[in-house]
XYZ file of C-alpha atoms in Angstrom:
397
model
C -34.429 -2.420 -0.499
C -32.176 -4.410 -2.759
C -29.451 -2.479 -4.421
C -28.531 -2.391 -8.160
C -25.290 -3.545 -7.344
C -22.937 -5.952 -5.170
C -19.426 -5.801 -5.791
C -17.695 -2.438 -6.966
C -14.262 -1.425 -7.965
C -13.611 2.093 -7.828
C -10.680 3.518 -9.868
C -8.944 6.820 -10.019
C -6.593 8.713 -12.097
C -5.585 12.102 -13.729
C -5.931 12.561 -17.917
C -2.213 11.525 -18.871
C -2.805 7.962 -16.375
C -5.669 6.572 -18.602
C -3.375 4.146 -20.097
C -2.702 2.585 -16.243
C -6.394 2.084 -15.175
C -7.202 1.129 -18.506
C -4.463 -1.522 -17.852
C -5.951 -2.781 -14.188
C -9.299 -2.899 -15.680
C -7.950 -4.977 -18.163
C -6.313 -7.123 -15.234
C -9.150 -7.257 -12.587
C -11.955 -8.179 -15.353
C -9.862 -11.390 -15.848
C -8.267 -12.059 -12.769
C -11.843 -11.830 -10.616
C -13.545 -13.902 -13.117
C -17.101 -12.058 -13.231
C -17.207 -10.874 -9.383
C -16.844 -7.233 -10.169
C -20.414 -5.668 -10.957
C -19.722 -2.219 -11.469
C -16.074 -0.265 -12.611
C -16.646 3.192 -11.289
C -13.899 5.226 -13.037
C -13.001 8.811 -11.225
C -11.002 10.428 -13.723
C -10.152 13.912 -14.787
C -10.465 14.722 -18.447
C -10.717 10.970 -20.031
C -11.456 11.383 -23.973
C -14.100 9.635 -25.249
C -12.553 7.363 -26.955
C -10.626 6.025 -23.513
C -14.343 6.278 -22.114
C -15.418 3.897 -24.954
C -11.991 1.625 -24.419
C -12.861 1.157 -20.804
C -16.297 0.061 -21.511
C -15.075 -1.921 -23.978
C -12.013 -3.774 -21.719
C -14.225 -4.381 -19.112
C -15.724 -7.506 -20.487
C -19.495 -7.651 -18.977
C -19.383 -5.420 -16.305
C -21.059 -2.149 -15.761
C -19.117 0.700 -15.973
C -19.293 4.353 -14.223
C -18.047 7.680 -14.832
C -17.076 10.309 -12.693
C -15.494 13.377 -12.972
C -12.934 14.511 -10.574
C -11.451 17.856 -11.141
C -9.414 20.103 -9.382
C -12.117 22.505 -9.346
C -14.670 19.661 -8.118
C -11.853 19.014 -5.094
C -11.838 22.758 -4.117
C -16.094 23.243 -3.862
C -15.751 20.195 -1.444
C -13.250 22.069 0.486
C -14.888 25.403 0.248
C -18.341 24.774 3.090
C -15.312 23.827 5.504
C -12.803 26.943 4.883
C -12.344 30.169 2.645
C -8.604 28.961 2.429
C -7.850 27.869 -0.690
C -3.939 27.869 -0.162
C -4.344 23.763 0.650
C -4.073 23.236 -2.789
C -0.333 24.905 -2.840
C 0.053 22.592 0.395
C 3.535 20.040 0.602
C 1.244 17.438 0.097
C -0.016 18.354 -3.454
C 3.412 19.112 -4.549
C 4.045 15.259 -4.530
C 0.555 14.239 -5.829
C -2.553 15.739 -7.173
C -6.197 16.199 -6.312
C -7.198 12.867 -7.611
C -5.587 11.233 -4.055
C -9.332 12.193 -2.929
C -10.699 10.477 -5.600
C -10.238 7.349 -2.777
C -12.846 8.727 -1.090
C -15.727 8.735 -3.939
C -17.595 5.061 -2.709
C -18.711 6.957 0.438
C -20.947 9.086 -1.771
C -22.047 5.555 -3.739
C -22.492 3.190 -1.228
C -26.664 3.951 -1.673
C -26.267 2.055 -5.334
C -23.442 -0.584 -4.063
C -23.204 -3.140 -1.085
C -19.928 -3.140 -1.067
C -16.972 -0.723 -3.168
C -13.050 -1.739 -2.970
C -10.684 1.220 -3.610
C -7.567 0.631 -5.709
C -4.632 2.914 -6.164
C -4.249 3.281 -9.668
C -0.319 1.482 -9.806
C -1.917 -2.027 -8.875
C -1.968 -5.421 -10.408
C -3.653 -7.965 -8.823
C -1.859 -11.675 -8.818
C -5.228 -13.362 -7.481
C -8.306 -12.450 -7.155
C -9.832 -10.304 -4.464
C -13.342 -10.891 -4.163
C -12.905 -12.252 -0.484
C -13.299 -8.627 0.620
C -16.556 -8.428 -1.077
C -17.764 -11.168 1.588
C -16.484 -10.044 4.854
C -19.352 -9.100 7.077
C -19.319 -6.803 10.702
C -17.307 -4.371 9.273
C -17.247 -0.718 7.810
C -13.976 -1.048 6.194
C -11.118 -3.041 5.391
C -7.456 -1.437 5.215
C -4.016 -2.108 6.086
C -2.486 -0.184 8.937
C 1.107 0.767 8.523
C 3.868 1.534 10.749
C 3.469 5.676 10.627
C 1.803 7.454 13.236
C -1.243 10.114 12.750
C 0.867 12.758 13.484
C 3.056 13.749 11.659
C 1.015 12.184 9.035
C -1.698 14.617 9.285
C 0.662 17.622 10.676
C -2.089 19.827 12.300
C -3.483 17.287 14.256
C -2.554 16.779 18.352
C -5.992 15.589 19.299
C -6.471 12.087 21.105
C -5.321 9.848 18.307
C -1.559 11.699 17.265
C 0.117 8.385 18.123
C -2.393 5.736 16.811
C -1.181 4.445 13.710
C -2.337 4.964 10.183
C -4.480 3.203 7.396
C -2.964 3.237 4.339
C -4.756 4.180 1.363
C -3.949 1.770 -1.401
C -6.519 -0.224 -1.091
C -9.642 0.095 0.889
C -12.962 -1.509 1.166
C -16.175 0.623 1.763
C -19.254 -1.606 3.193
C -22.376 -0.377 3.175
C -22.797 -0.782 7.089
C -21.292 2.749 7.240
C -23.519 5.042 9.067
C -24.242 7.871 7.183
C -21.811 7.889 4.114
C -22.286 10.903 3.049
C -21.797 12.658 6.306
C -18.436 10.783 6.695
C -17.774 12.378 3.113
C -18.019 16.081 4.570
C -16.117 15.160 7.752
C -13.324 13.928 5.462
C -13.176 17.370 4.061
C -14.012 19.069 6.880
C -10.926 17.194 8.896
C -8.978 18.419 5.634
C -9.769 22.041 6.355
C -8.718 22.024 9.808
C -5.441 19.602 9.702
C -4.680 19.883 6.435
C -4.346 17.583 3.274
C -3.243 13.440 3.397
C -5.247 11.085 1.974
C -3.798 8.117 4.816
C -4.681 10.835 7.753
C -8.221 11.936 7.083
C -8.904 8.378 6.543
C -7.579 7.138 9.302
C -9.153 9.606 11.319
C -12.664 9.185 10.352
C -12.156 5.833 11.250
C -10.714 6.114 14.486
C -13.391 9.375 15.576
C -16.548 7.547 14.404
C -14.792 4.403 16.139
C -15.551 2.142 12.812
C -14.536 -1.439 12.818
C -12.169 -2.093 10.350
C -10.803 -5.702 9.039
C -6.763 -5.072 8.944
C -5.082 -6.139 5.966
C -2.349 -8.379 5.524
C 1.134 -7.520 3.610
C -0.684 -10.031 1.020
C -2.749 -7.662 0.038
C -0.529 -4.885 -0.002
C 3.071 -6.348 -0.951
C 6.225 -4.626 -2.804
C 7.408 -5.176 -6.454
C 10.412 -6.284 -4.290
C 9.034 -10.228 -5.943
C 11.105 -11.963 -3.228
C 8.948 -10.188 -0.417
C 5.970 -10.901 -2.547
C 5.645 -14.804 -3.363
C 1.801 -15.755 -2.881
C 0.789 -12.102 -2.729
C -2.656 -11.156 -3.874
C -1.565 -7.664 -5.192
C 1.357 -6.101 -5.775
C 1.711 -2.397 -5.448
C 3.974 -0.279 -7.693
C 3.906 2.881 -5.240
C 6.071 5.705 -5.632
C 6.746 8.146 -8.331
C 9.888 6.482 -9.970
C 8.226 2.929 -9.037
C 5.733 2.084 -11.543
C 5.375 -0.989 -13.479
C 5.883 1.543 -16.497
C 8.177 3.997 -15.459
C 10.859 1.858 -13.633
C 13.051 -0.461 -15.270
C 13.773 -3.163 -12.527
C 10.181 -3.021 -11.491
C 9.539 -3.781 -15.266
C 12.077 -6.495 -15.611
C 10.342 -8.634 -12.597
C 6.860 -7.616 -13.486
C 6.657 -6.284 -17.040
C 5.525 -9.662 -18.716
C 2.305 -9.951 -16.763
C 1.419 -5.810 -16.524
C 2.007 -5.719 -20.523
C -0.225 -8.521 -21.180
C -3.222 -6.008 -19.619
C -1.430 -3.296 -21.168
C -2.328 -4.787 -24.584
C -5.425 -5.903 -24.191
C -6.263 -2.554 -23.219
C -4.720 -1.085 -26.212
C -6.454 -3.409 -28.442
C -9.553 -2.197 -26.994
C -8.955 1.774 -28.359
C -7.087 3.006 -25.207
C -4.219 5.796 -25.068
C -0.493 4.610 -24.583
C 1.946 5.204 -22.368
C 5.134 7.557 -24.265
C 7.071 8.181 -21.132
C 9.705 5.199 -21.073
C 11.818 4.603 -18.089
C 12.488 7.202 -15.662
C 14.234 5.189 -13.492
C 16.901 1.810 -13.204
C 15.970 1.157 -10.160
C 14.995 2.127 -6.560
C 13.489 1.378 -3.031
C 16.526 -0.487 -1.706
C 15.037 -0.119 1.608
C 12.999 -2.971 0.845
C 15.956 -4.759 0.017
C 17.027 -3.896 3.685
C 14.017 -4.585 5.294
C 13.826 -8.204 3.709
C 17.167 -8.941 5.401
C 17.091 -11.567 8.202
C 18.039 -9.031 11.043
C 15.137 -6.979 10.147
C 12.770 -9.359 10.008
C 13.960 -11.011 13.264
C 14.181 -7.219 15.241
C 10.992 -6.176 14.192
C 9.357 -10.120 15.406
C 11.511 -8.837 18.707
C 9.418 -5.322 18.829
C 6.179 -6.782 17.743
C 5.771 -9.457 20.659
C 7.502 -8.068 23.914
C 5.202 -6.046 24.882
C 2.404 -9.133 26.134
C 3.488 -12.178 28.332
C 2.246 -14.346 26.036
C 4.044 -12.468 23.385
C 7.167 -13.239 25.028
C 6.222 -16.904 25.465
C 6.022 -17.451 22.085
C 8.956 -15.220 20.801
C 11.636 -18.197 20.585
C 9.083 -20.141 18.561
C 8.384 -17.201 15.955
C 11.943 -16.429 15.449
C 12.514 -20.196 15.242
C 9.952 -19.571 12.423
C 11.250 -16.705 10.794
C 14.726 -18.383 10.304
C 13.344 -21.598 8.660
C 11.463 -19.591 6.546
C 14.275 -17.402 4.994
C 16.541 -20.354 4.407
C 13.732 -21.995 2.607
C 13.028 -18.884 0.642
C 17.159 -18.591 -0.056
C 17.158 -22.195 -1.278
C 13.632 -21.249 -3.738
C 15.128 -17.973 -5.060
C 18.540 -19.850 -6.049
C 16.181 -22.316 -7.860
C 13.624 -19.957 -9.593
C 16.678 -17.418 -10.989
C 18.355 -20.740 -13.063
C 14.973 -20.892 -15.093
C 13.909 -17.228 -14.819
C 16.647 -15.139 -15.024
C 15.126 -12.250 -15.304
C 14.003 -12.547 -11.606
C 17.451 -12.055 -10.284
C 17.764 -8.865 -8.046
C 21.236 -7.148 -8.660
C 23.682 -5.878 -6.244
C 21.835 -3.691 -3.565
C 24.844 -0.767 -4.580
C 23.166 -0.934 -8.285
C 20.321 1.074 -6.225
C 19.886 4.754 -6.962
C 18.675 5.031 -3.397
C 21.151 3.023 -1.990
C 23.257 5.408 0.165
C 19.843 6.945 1.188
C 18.751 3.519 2.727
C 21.481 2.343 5.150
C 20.037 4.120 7.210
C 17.884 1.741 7.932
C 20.498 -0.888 8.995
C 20.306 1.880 11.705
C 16.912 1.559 12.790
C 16.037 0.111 16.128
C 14.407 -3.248 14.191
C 17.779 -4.179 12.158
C 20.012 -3.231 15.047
C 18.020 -6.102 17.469
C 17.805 -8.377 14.884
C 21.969 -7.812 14.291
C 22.296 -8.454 17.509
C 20.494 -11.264 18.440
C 21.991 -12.980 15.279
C 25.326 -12.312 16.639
C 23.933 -13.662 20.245
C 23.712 -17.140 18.682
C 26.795 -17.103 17.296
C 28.463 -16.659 19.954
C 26.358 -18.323 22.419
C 29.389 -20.385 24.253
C 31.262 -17.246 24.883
C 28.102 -15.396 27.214
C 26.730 -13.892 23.994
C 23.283 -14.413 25.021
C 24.431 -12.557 28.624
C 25.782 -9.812 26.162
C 22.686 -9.249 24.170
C 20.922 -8.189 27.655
C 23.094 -5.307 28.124
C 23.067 -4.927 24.387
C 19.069 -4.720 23.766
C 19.551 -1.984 26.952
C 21.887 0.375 25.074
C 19.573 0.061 21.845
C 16.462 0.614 24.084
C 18.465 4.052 25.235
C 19.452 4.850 22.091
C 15.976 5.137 20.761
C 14.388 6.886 24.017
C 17.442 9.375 23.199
């Protein structure tokens, strides 16, 4: 049987973030071109006249509402426990209820082929509607570097050390087997192991042994804009971090998100009266965009297979050429856009915070396999043996 719709776009947000998803509707209606069928908007408390502004800023495509209160989050939870205390849980302390509102599609997938979540604190750069096409699989999602547990604290089952999916984007395909019954596990796994958007998902994936296309750093990428050349999104996580609410992330971004920003406001929606709440943070992407990092974690990423190993020299080789070229493009793009030029790392509020990771078993290989070439005609390639040894101990330890 045919379905009414294709392509969907689910959105999610609390009353006072109207303004953003307002803003990405705004965005995706022009950067997709006409490939979005359906908006489906899970909010809490929208006023009617944002209701009307989102139809309105949508251009042709449907739109649908659904409500997403706190209340609505606890009767889900209540069939699986008489605990209500997960609400008071560490988890909603640093966001709300409408983290679940990710999970929505798998109740919708009987209108909608196919129905691509985005965290509210997106813009897209290009156009998405690749995901829309992919076929074999139940989702798509990109799987980070954090582990199941301690992501989802109460769980020491099979999968503890399999790493996560993140949830800032995910696509739901209607080749899931019995949506709706993935729905209740989600809140039933919630019950039992407690509250994280990342770790239910990624355990209902890895229990019901779904196959899942894995997501490039394209499609998730940093407002770090050097990390982020020929993304197709750009993701403004974090608190202090938004497009609206941060005032480097502004500087390097705020041209393009305001140009959404007032269409949607042109179209009836609510503004945004907070100002900047922050100069400037994440330095750890900063870090992690250095050349040691990016060689240490190539190092960690490919030992582990012979073939990995075989073609180690030619990925770092790789890796190299690549940052000088993107040195050389940066010092270009700064003398016409100016605004694009990162300060200091120190200028950081979190910069003390993030040495650490020079620390971190990634940077330290990298460091010394940098320092290895160097000093190549004094044994330094005989020293970095012993060297990737002690930093092998020093994590076991």
């Amino acid at each position: 049987m045919k379905k009414p719709y294709k392509n969907g776009i689910l959105l999610a947000a609390t009353s006072n973030s109207a303004f953003a998803i307002g803003t990405m509707v705004a965005n995706i209606a022009e950067v997709m071109g006409g490939e979005v069928d359906i908006f489906y908007i899970v909010h809490d408390g929208f006023t009617q006249g944002e209701l009307e502004a989102f139809a309105r800023v949508a251009g042709g495509a449907k739109v649908k509402f659904i409500s997403f209160t706190k209340d609505d989050f606890a009767k889900r939870l209540k069939p699986h426990t008489n605990n209500q205390n997960i609400l008071n849980s560490p988890f909603f302390s640093r966001w709300t209820h409408m983290a679940y509102g990710m999970f929505e599609p798998l109740l919708l997938l009987d209108e909608c082929e196919c129905i691509v979540y985005l965290d509210f604190d997106i813009m897209l750069l290009k156009g998405i509607g690749e995901l829309f096409r992919l076929k074999g699989y139940h989702f798509s999602a990109h799987r980070g570097k954090s582990l199941l547990n301690p992501t989802l604290m109460g769980y020491n089952g099979e999968f503890k050390d399999c790493r996560v999916y993140r949830s800032g984007i995910v696509a739901y395909y209607d080749t899931i087997p019995n949506p709706k019954e993935c729905y209740n596990q989600i809140y039933n796994y919630s019950a039992k192991y407690g509250a994280n958007d990342q770790g239910v998902l990624s355990l209902l994936i890895l229990d019901n042994k779904f196959k899942v296309k894995n997501l490039g750093y394209e499609y998730t990428s940093s407002t770090f804009w050097r990390k982020s050349i020929g993304a197709s999104i750009i993701h403004a996580w974090g608190r202090d971090g938004r497009f609206w609410n941060n005032e480097l992330v502004y500087q390097f971004w705020g041209e393009i998100w305001d140009k959404y920003y007032q269409k949607w406001l042109k179209c009836g929606g609510s503004e945004y009266k907070g100002g900047f709440i922050c100069k400037a943070n994440y330095a750890i992407e900063r870090i992690r965009y250095h050349l040691a990092y990016k060689l240490g974690y190539a190092m960690i990423e490919n030992h582990t297979t012979i073939f990995g190993k075989i073609k180690l020299p030619f990925i770092l080789l790789a890796i190299v050429l690549k940052h000088r070229g993107q040195k050389i493009e940066y010092r270009k793009i700064i003398q016409t856009k100016p605004n694009l030029k990162v300060p200091p790392i120190e200028h950081y509020e979190d910069y003390r915070s993030a040495l650490a990771e020079k620390q971190s078993t990634p940077y330290r290989l990298g460091q010394a396999l940098i320092k290895a070439t160097k000093t190549w005609y004094k044994g330094g390639l005989i020293k970095l043996y012993f060297e990737i040894n002690e930093i092998k101990r020093d994590k076991k330890r």
